[in-house]
PDB file of N, CA and C in Angstrom:
ATOM      1  N   MET A  34      10.607 -13.795  16.041  1.00 72.00           N
ATOM      2  CA  MET A  34      11.263 -12.895  14.880  1.00 72.00           C
ATOM      3  C   MET A  34      11.101 -11.309  14.577  1.00 72.00           C
ATOM      4  N   ALA A  35      11.311 -11.169  14.294  1.00 87.00           N
ATOM      5  CA  ALA A  35      11.906  -9.345  13.957  1.00 87.00           C
ATOM      6  C   ALA A  35      10.954  -8.827  12.880  1.00 87.00           C
ATOM      7  N   ILE A  36       9.793  -7.889  13.699  1.00 92.00           N
ATOM      8  CA  ILE A  36       9.197  -7.624  12.530  1.00 92.00           C
ATOM      9  C   ILE A  36       9.532  -6.476  11.100  1.00 92.00           C
ATOM     10  N   LYS A  37       9.326  -7.061  10.145  1.00 94.00           N
ATOM     11  CA  LYS A  37       9.594  -5.832   9.017  1.00 94.00           C
ATOM     12  C   LYS A  37       8.470  -4.246   8.796  1.00 94.00           C
ATOM     13  N   TYR A  38       8.885  -3.411   8.656  1.00 94.00           N
ATOM     14  CA  TYR A  38       7.490  -2.475   8.049  1.00 94.00           C
ATOM     15  C   TYR A  38       8.028  -2.085   6.764  1.00 94.00           C
ATOM     16  N   TYR A  39       6.656  -1.835   6.602  1.00 90.00           N
ATOM     17  CA  TYR A  39       6.995  -1.773   5.046  1.00 90.00           C
ATOM     18  C   TYR A  39       5.801  -0.479   4.739  1.00 90.00           C
ATOM     19  N   ILE A  40       6.446   0.827   4.337  1.00 89.00           N
ATOM     20  CA  ILE A  40       5.343   2.113   4.062  1.00 89.00           C
ATOM     21  C   ILE A  40       5.341   2.690   2.796  1.00 89.00           C
ATOM     22  N   ASP A  41       4.452   3.291   2.269  1.00 86.00           N
ATOM     23  CA  ASP A  41       4.645   4.397   1.174  1.00 86.00           C
ATOM     24  C   ASP A  41       3.114   5.116   1.221  1.00 86.00           C
ATOM     25  N   GLU A  42       3.222   6.171  -0.060  1.00 82.00           N
ATOM     26  CA  GLU A  42       2.792   6.852  -0.284  1.00 82.00           C
ATOM     27  C   GLU A  42       2.029   6.995  -1.174  1.00 82.00           C
ATOM     28  N   SER A  43       0.977   7.647  -1.103  1.00 79.00           N
ATOM     29  CA  SER A  43       0.202   7.581  -2.540  1.00 79.00           C
ATOM     30  C   SER A  43       0.135   9.217  -3.091  1.00 79.00           C
ATOM     31  N   GLY A  44       0.616   8.998  -3.996  1.00 67.00           N
ATOM     32  CA  GLY A  44       0.412  10.397  -4.908  1.00 67.00           C
ATOM     33  C   GLY A  44       1.811  11.397  -4.687  1.00 67.00           C
ATOM     34  N   HIS A  45       1.908  12.933  -4.814  1.00 61.00           N
ATOM     35  CA  HIS A  45       3.328  13.281  -4.419  1.00 61.00           C
ATOM     36  C   HIS A  45       3.565  12.870  -3.607  1.00 61.00           C
ATOM     37  N   THR A  46       4.555  12.789  -2.960  1.00 56.00           N
ATOM     38  CA  THR A  46       5.503  12.567  -1.731  1.00 56.00           C
ATOM     39  C   THR A  46       6.179  13.736  -1.126  1.00 56.00           C
ATOM     40  N   GLY A  47       5.453  15.270  -1.857  1.00 55.00           N
ATOM     41  CA  GLY A  47       5.937  16.275  -1.007  1.00 55.00           C
ATOM     42  C   GLY A  47       7.131  17.101  -0.716  1.00 55.00           C
ATOM     43  N   ASP A  48       7.736  16.569  -1.822  1.00 59.00           N
ATOM     44  CA  ASP A  48       9.301  17.069  -1.703  1.00 59.00           C
ATOM     45  C   ASP A  48       9.473  18.463  -2.159  1.00 59.00           C
ATOM     46  N   LEU A  49       9.701  18.734  -0.764  1.00 55.00           N
ATOM     47  CA  LEU A  49      10.357  20.650  -0.621  1.00 55.00           C
ATOM     48  C   LEU A  49      11.267  20.757  -1.738  1.00 55.00           C
ATOM     49  N   ILE A  50      12.597  19.375  -2.161  1.00 57.00           N
ATOM     50  CA  ILE A  50      13.206  20.466  -3.355  1.00 57.00           C
ATOM     51  C   ILE A  50      12.491  20.621  -4.618  1.00 57.00           C
ATOM     52  N   ASN A  51      11.591  19.485  -5.028  1.00 60.00           N
ATOM     53  CA  ASN A  51      11.165  19.482  -6.769  1.00 60.00           C
ATOM     54  C   ASN A  51      10.061  20.638  -6.614  1.00 60.00           C
ATOM     55  N   SER A  52       9.530  21.027  -5.477  1.00 59.00           N
ATOM     56  CA  SER A  52       8.719  22.278  -5.095  1.00 59.00           C
ATOM     57  C   SER A  52       9.145  23.004  -5.310  1.00 59.00           C
ATOM     58  N   GLY A  53      10.437  23.746  -4.955  1.00 57.00           N
ATOM     59  CA  GLY A  53      11.181  24.649  -5.468  1.00 57.00           C
ATOM     60  C   GLY A  53      10.075  25.659  -4.120  1.00 57.00           C
ATOM     61  N   LYS A  54      10.457  27.072  -4.442  1.00 61.00           N
ATOM     62  CA  LYS A  54       9.644  28.211  -3.201  1.00 61.00           C
ATOM     63  C   LYS A  54       8.248  27.833  -3.156  1.00 61.00           C
ATOM     64  N   ALA A  55       7.321  27.789  -4.286  1.00 63.00           N
ATOM     65  CA  ALA A  55       6.696  28.026  -4.388  1.00 63.00           C
ATOM     66  C   ALA A  55       5.592  27.215  -3.913  1.00 63.00           C
ATOM     67  N   LEU A  56       6.188  25.488  -2.833  1.00 60.00           N
ATOM     68  CA  LEU A  56       5.407  25.049  -2.377  1.00 60.00           C
ATOM     69  C   LEU A  56       4.136  24.468  -2.677  1.00 60.00           C
ATOM     70  N   ASP A  57       3.909  24.271  -3.692  1.00 62.00           N
ATOM     71  CA  ASP A  57       2.455  24.305  -4.950  1.00 62.00           C
ATOM     72  C   ASP A  57       2.245  23.054  -5.312  1.00 62.00           C
ATOM     73  N   PHE A  58       1.993  22.139  -4.579  1.00 60.00           N
ATOM     74  CA  PHE A  58       1.438  20.795  -3.878  1.00 60.00           C
ATOM     75  C   PHE A  58      -0.233  20.917  -4.253  1.00 60.00           C
ATOM     76  N   ASP A  59      -1.099  21.778  -4.915  1.00 62.00           N
ATOM     77  CA  ASP A  59      -2.053  22.305  -5.218  1.00 62.00           C
ATOM     78  C   ASP A  59      -3.189  20.613  -6.190  1.00 62.00           C
ATOM     79  N   GLY A  60      -1.995  20.468  -7.092  1.00 67.00           N
ATOM     80  CA  GLY A  60      -2.471  19.275  -7.790  1.00 67.00           C
ATOM     81  C   GLY A  60      -2.948  18.241  -7.453  1.00 67.00           C
ATOM     82  N   GLN A  61      -3.046  17.823  -5.932  1.00 69.00           N
ATOM     83  CA  GLN A  61      -2.693  16.950  -5.158  1.00 69.00           C
ATOM     84  C   GLN A  61      -4.010  17.524  -4.251  1.00 69.00           C
ATOM     85  N   PRO A  62      -4.939  17.340  -3.864  1.00 73.00           N
ATOM     86  CA  PRO A  62      -5.720  17.684  -2.648  1.00 73.00           C
ATOM     87  C   PRO A  62      -6.040  16.535  -1.277  1.00 73.00           C
ATOM     88  N   ILE A  63      -5.694  15.516  -1.624  1.00 78.00           N
ATOM     89  CA  ILE A  63      -5.497  14.377  -0.512  1.00 78.00           C
ATOM     90  C   ILE A  63      -4.087  13.623  -0.346  1.00 78.00           C
ATOM     91  N   PHE A  64      -3.034  13.542   0.589  1.00 79.00           N
ATOM     92  CA  PHE A  64      -1.648  12.771   0.593  1.00 79.00           C
ATOM     93  C   PHE A  64      -2.411  11.590   1.344  1.00 79.00           C
ATOM     94  N   SER A  65      -1.896  10.451   1.603  1.00 84.00           N
ATOM     95  CA  SER A  65      -2.174   9.534   2.054  1.00 84.00           C
ATOM     96  C   SER A  65      -0.939   8.566   2.563  1.00 84.00           C
ATOM     97  N   LEU A  66      -0.752   7.713   3.809  1.00 88.00           N
ATOM     98  CA  LEU A  66       0.623   7.016   3.673  1.00 88.00           C
ATOM     99  C   LEU A  66       0.001   6.001   4.912  1.00 88.00           C
ATOM    100  N   ALA A  67       0.322   5.065   4.511  1.00 91.00           N
ATOM    101  CA  ALA A  67       0.331   3.274   4.758  1.00 91.00           C
ATOM    102  C   ALA A  67       1.659   2.933   4.961  1.00 91.00           C
ATOM    103  N   CYS A  68       1.487   1.865   6.186  1.00 94.00           N
ATOM    104  CA  CYS A  68       2.531   1.097   6.838  1.00 94.00           C
ATOM    105  C   CYS A  68       2.378   0.082   7.220  1.00 94.00           C
ATOM    106  N   PHE A  69       2.345  -0.950   6.970  1.00 91.00           N
ATOM    107  CA  PHE A  69       2.154  -2.326   7.503  1.00 91.00           C
ATOM    108  C   PHE A  69       3.193  -3.451   7.977  1.00 91.00           C
ATOM    109  N   GLY A  70       3.348  -4.378   9.270  1.00 95.00           N
ATOM    110  CA  GLY A  70       4.364  -5.034   9.688  1.00 95.00           C
ATOM    111  C   GLY A  70       4.290  -5.874   8.977  1.00 95.00           C
ATOM    112  N   VAL A  71       5.611  -7.075   9.290  1.00 94.00           N
ATOM    113  CA  VAL A  71       5.228  -8.068   8.490  1.00 94.00           C
ATOM    114  C   VAL A  71       6.299  -9.477   9.277  1.00 94.00           C
ATOM    115  N   ASN A  72       5.903 -10.221   9.693  1.00 92.00           N
ATOM    116  CA  ASN A  72       6.900 -11.265  10.076  1.00 92.00           C
ATOM    117  C   ASN A  72       7.609 -12.629   9.871  1.00 92.00           C
ATOM    118  N   ASP A  73       6.307 -12.625   8.525  1.00 92.00           N
ATOM    119  CA  ASP A  73       7.059 -13.798   7.459  1.00 92.00           C
ATOM    120  C   ASP A  73       6.279 -13.625   6.263  1.00 92.00           C
ATOM    121  N   GLU A  74       7.646 -12.889   5.729  1.00 92.00           N
ATOM    122  CA  GLU A  74       7.667 -12.554   4.127  1.00 92.00           C
ATOM    123  C   GLU A  74       7.838 -13.268   3.365  1.00 92.00           C
ATOM    124  N   THR A  75       8.164 -14.741   3.240  1.00 94.00           N
ATOM    125  CA  THR A  75       7.642 -15.629   2.692  1.00 94.00           C
ATOM    126  C   THR A  75       6.387 -15.997   2.413  1.00 94.00           C
ATOM    127  N   ARG A  76       5.229 -16.165   3.406  1.00 93.00           N
ATOM    128  CA  ARG A  76       4.430 -16.692   3.782  1.00 93.00           C
ATOM    129  C   ARG A  76       3.278 -15.254   3.105  1.00 93.00           C
ATOM    130  N   LEU A  77       3.536 -14.205   3.513  1.00 92.00           N
ATOM    131  CA  LEU A  77       2.781 -13.014   2.630  1.00 92.00           C
ATOM    132  C   LEU A  77       3.146 -12.770   1.293  1.00 92.00           C
ATOM    133  N   ASP A  78       4.415 -13.048   0.749  1.00 93.00           N
ATOM    134  CA  ASP A  78       4.767 -12.926  -0.810  1.00 93.00           C
ATOM    135  C   ASP A  78       3.402 -14.634  -1.349  1.00 93.00           C
ATOM    136  N   GLY A  79       3.450 -15.474  -1.156  1.00 95.00           N
ATOM    137  CA  GLY A  79       2.834 -16.452  -1.452  1.00 95.00           C
ATOM    138  C   GLY A  79       1.278 -16.098  -1.641  1.00 95.00           C
ATOM    139  N   ALA A  80       0.955 -15.949  -0.576  1.00 95.00           N
ATOM    140  CA  ALA A  80      -1.026 -15.361   0.130  1.00 95.00           C
ATOM    141  C   ALA A  80      -1.136 -14.097  -1.097  1.00 95.00           C
ATOM    142  N   ILE A  81      -0.152 -12.999  -1.233  1.00 93.00           N
ATOM    143  CA  ILE A  81      -0.037 -11.723  -2.359  1.00 93.00           C
ATOM    144  C   ILE A  81       0.181 -12.456  -3.392  1.00 93.00           C
ATOM    145  N   ALA A  82       0.728 -13.964  -3.452  1.00 94.00           N
ATOM    146  CA  ALA A  82       0.562 -13.863  -5.124  1.00 94.00           C
ATOM    147  C   ALA A  82      -0.928 -14.647  -5.575  1.00 94.00           C
ATOM    148  N   ARG A  83      -1.306 -15.638  -4.637  1.00 96.00           N
ATOM    149  CA  ARG A  83      -2.389 -16.168  -5.039  1.00 96.00           C
ATOM    150  C   ARG A  83      -3.866 -15.673  -5.168  1.00 96.00           C
ATOM    151  N   LEU A  84      -3.758 -14.225  -4.929  1.00 96.00           N
ATOM    152  CA  LEU A  84      -4.722 -12.956  -4.842  1.00 96.00           C
ATOM    153  C   LEU A  84      -4.344 -12.571  -5.622  1.00 96.00           C
ATOM    154  N   ALA A  85      -3.150 -12.379  -6.677  1.00 94.00           N
ATOM    155  CA  ALA A  85      -2.640 -11.815  -7.806  1.00 94.00           C
ATOM    156  C   ALA A  85      -3.219 -12.688  -8.931  1.00 94.00           C
ATOM    157  N   SER A  86      -3.141 -13.924  -8.588  1.00 95.00           N
ATOM    158  CA  SER A  86      -3.235 -14.954  -9.614  1.00 95.00           C
ATOM    159  C   SER A  86      -4.838 -15.233  -9.847  1.00 95.00           C
ATOM    160  N   LYS A  87      -5.654 -14.628  -8.812  1.00 96.00           N
ATOM    161  CA  LYS A  87      -7.158 -14.969  -8.675  1.00 96.00           C
ATOM    162  C   LYS A  87      -7.766 -13.893  -9.536  1.00 96.00           C
ATOM    163  N   TYR A  88      -7.253 -12.500  -9.111  1.00 95.00           N
ATOM    164  CA  TYR A  88      -8.033 -11.655 -10.111  1.00 95.00           C
ATOM    165  C   TYR A  88      -6.954 -10.716 -11.437  1.00 95.00           C
ATOM    166  N   GLN A  89      -6.223 -11.808 -11.729  1.00 94.00           N
ATOM    167  CA  GLN A  89      -5.422 -11.795 -12.927  1.00 94.00           C
ATOM    168  C   GLN A  89      -4.894 -10.581 -12.699  1.00 94.00           C
ATOM    169  N   ILE A  90      -3.964 -10.528 -11.680  1.00 92.00           N
ATOM    170  CA  ILE A  90      -2.776  -9.236 -11.633  1.00 92.00           C
ATOM    171  C   ILE A  90      -1.837  -9.618 -11.820  1.00 92.00           C
ATOM    172  N   THR A  91      -0.775  -9.278 -12.782  1.00 91.00           N
ATOM    173  CA  THR A  91       0.625  -9.232 -13.422  1.00 91.00           C
ATOM    174  C   THR A  91       1.269  -8.404 -13.526  1.00 91.00           C
ATOM    175  N   SER A  92       1.593  -7.395 -12.609  1.00 87.00           N
ATOM    176  CA  SER A  92       2.110  -6.360 -11.947  1.00 87.00           C
ATOM    177  C   SER A  92       2.853  -7.139 -11.279  1.00 87.00           C
ATOM    178  N   LEU A  93       4.674  -6.364 -11.347  1.00 84.00           N
ATOM    179  CA  LEU A  93       5.284  -7.364  -9.609  1.00 84.00           C
ATOM    180  C   LEU A  93       4.639  -5.865  -8.656  1.00 84.00           C
ATOM    181  N   GLU A  94       4.478  -4.830  -8.983  1.00 86.00           N
ATOM    182  CA  GLU A  94       4.044  -3.692  -7.752  1.00 86.00           C
ATOM    183  C   GLU A  94       2.826  -3.495  -8.100  1.00 86.00           C
ATOM    184  N   LEU A  95       2.232  -3.013  -6.652  1.00 86.00           N
ATOM    185  CA  LEU A  95       0.975  -3.162  -6.690  1.00 86.00           C
ATOM    186  C   LEU A  95       0.162  -1.693  -6.734  1.00 86.00           C
ATOM    187  N   LYS A  96       0.301  -1.011  -7.373  1.00 82.00           N
ATOM    188  CA  LYS A  96      -0.187   0.368  -7.622  1.00 82.00           C
ATOM    189  C   LYS A  96      -1.834   0.876  -7.683  1.00 82.00           C
ATOM    190  N   SER A  97      -2.146   1.333  -6.393  1.00 80.00           N
ATOM    191  CA  SER A  97      -3.836   1.622  -6.927  1.00 80.00           C
ATOM    192  C   SER A  97      -4.620   2.290  -7.725  1.00 80.00           C
ATOM    193  N   SER A  98      -3.766   2.466  -9.029  1.00 79.00           N
ATOM    194  CA  SER A  98      -4.330   3.049  -9.690  1.00 79.00           C
ATOM    195  C   SER A  98      -4.526   1.772 -10.998  1.00 79.00           C
ATOM    196  N   SER A  99      -3.877   0.607 -10.480  1.00 81.00           N
ATOM    197  CA  SER A  99      -4.388   0.019 -11.535  1.00 81.00           C
ATOM    198  C   SER A  99      -5.109  -1.018 -11.226  1.00 81.00           C
ATOM    199  N   LEU A 100      -5.424  -0.801  -9.257  1.00 87.00           N
ATOM    200  CA  LEU A 100      -6.410  -1.914  -8.768  1.00 87.00           C
ATOM    201  C   LEU A 100      -7.830  -1.497  -8.816  1.00 87.00           C
ATOM    202  N   LYS A 101      -8.025   0.077  -9.370  1.00 87.00           N
ATOM    203  CA  LYS A 101      -9.079   0.280  -9.193  1.00 87.00           C
ATOM    204  C   LYS A 101     -10.606  -0.080  -9.527  1.00 87.00           C
ATOM    205  N   LYS A 102     -10.361  -1.129 -10.565  1.00 90.00           N
ATOM    206  CA  LYS A 102     -11.366  -1.791 -11.214  1.00 90.00           C
ATOM    207  C   LYS A 102     -11.121  -3.711 -10.153  1.00 90.00           C
ATOM    208  N   LYS A 103     -10.498  -3.428  -9.756  1.00 93.00           N
ATOM    209  CA  LYS A 103     -10.478  -4.576  -8.373  1.00 93.00           C
ATOM    210  C   LYS A 103     -10.306  -4.609  -7.355  1.00 93.00           C
ATOM    211  N   PRO A 104     -11.786  -4.033  -7.156  1.00 95.00           N
ATOM    212  CA  PRO A 104     -11.914  -3.958  -5.518  1.00 95.00           C
ATOM    213  C   PRO A 104     -11.806  -5.224  -4.894  1.00 95.00           C
ATOM    214  N   GLY A 105     -12.636  -5.700  -5.553  1.00 96.00           N
ATOM    215  CA  GLY A 105     -12.127  -7.893  -4.686  1.00 96.00           C
ATOM    216  C   GLY A 105     -10.976  -7.801  -4.486  1.00 96.00           C
ATOM    217  N   PHE A 106      -9.990  -7.366  -4.854  1.00 96.00           N
ATOM    218  CA  PHE A 106      -8.615  -7.961  -4.510  1.00 96.00           C
ATOM    219  C   PHE A 106      -8.280  -6.727  -3.188  1.00 96.00           C
ATOM    220  N   THR A 107      -8.766  -6.012  -3.093  1.00 93.00           N
ATOM    221  CA  THR A 107      -8.380  -5.061  -2.733  1.00 93.00           C
ATOM    222  C   THR A 107      -9.132  -5.303  -0.619  1.00 93.00           C
ATOM    223  N   LEU A 108     -10.001  -5.765  -1.109  1.00 96.00           N
ATOM    224  CA  LEU A 108     -10.826  -6.422  -0.214  1.00 96.00           C
ATOM    225  C   LEU A 108     -10.359  -7.274   0.468  1.00 96.00           C
ATOM    226  N   ASP A 109      -9.932  -8.091  -0.222  1.00 97.00           N
ATOM    227  CA  ASP A 109      -9.238  -9.546   0.229  1.00 97.00           C
ATOM    228  C   ASP A 109      -8.267  -9.033   1.003  1.00 97.00           C
ATOM    229  N   LEU A 110      -7.520  -8.284   0.455  1.00 94.00           N
ATOM    230  CA  LEU A 110      -5.696  -7.729   0.916  1.00 94.00           C
ATOM    231  C   LEU A 110      -5.784  -7.396   2.276  1.00 94.00           C
ATOM    232  N   VAL A 111      -7.215  -6.660   2.353  1.00 93.00           N
ATOM    233  CA  VAL A 111      -7.736  -5.473   3.650  1.00 93.00           C
ATOM    234  C   VAL A 111      -7.660  -6.746   4.613  1.00 93.00           C
ATOM    235  N   GLU A 112      -8.481  -7.887   4.373  1.00 96.00           N
ATOM    236  CA  GLU A 112      -8.843  -9.198   5.175  1.00 96.00           C
ATOM    237  C   GLU A 112      -7.889 -10.003   5.572  1.00 96.00           C
ATOM    238  N   LEU A 113      -6.897  -9.855   4.284  1.00 95.00           N
ATOM    239  CA  LEU A 113      -5.583 -10.884   4.888  1.00 95.00           C
ATOM    240  C   LEU A 113      -4.682 -10.283   5.735  1.00 95.00           C
ATOM    241  N   ILE A 114      -4.736  -8.497   6.041  1.00 93.00           N
ATOM    242  CA  ILE A 114      -4.256  -8.241   6.723  1.00 93.00           C
ATOM    243  C   ILE A 114      -4.613  -8.163   8.016  1.00 93.00           C
ATOM    244  N   CYS A 115      -5.931  -8.046   8.585  1.00 94.00           N
ATOM    245  CA  CYS A 115      -6.599  -8.573   9.146  1.00 94.00           C
ATOM    246  C   CYS A 115      -6.324  -9.568  10.019  1.00 94.00           C
ATOM    247  N   ASN A 116      -7.102 -10.907   9.263  1.00 94.00           N
ATOM    248  CA  ASN A 116      -7.157 -12.327   9.807  1.00 94.00           C
ATOM    249  C   ASN A 116      -5.442 -12.289   9.701  1.00 94.00           C
ATOM    250  N   GLU A 117      -4.466 -12.251   9.950  1.00 92.00           N
ATOM    251  CA  GLU A 117      -2.604 -12.363   9.714  1.00 92.00           C
ATOM    252  C   GLU A 117      -2.108 -11.300  11.365  1.00 92.00           C
ATOM    253  N   SER A 118      -3.654 -10.720  11.601  1.00 93.00           N
ATOM    254  CA  SER A 118      -3.429  -9.845  12.483  1.00 93.00           C
ATOM    255  C   SER A 118      -2.063  -8.618  12.450  1.00 93.00           C
ATOM    256  N   LEU A 119      -1.552  -8.131  11.410  1.00 94.00           N
ATOM    257  CA  LEU A 119      -0.903  -7.802  11.210  1.00 94.00           C
ATOM    258  C   LEU A 119      -0.704  -5.748  11.554  1.00 94.00           C
ATOM    259  N   PRO A 120       0.229  -5.507  12.202  1.00 95.00           N
ATOM    260  CA  PRO A 120       0.330  -3.842  12.567  1.00 95.00           C
ATOM    261  C   PRO A 120       0.022  -3.371  11.137  1.00 95.00           C
ATOM    262  N   PHE A 121      -0.684  -2.202  11.709  1.00 94.00           N
ATOM    263  CA  PHE A 121      -0.606  -1.143  10.132  1.00 94.00           C
ATOM    264  C   PHE A 121      -1.373   0.196  10.840  1.00 94.00           C
ATOM    265  N   PHE A 122      -1.035   1.079  10.104  1.00 94.00           N
ATOM    266  CA  PHE A 122      -0.901   2.338  10.283  1.00 94.00           C
ATOM    267  C   PHE A 122      -1.365   2.853   8.596  1.00 94.00           C
ATOM    268  N   ILE A 123      -2.672   3.769   8.956  1.00 92.00           N
ATOM    269  CA  ILE A 123      -3.205   5.026   7.862  1.00 92.00           C
ATOM    270  C   ILE A 123      -3.120   5.872   8.243  1.00 92.00           C
ATOM    271  N   GLU A 124      -2.752   7.100   7.443  1.00 92.00           N
ATOM    272  CA  GLU A 124      -2.770   8.312   7.313  1.00 92.00           C
ATOM    273  C   GLU A 124      -3.264   9.098   6.197  1.00 92.00           C
ATOM    274  N   VAL A 125      -4.555   9.869   6.411  1.00 90.00           N
ATOM    275  CA  VAL A 125      -4.785  10.619   5.330  1.00 90.00           C
ATOM    276  C   VAL A 125      -5.147  11.828   5.681  1.00 90.00           C
ATOM    277  N   VAL A 126      -4.089  12.692   4.710  1.00 82.00           N
ATOM    278  CA  VAL A 126      -4.796  14.114   4.901  1.00 82.00           C
ATOM    279  C   VAL A 126      -4.848  15.381   3.728  1.00 82.00           C
ATOM    280  N   ASP A 127      -5.809  16.365   3.998  1.00 78.00           N
ATOM    281  CA  ASP A 127      -6.600  16.846   3.077  1.00 78.00           C
ATOM    282  C   ASP A 127      -5.541  18.323   2.498  1.00 78.00           C
TER     283      ASP A 127
END
């Protein structure tokens, strides 16, 4: 089965078109990018749904800003990724 990869950034996307000539990204001191691979989306969806239910998360999209007060969810999600041996990549730029 083929692995599908999901990637997302945190904060400003660094869009040069919207910034113009100023290149003023100073409102964002840190930029992060994360990606992980999934070979069984149905199984992962179910596992994430169970975690969301456990931590009473009702949003359809997981946003880090809304998860700040739920560190247990984040820890459980990281443990899930590691236990399932999902390939992942995280980059943080200052």
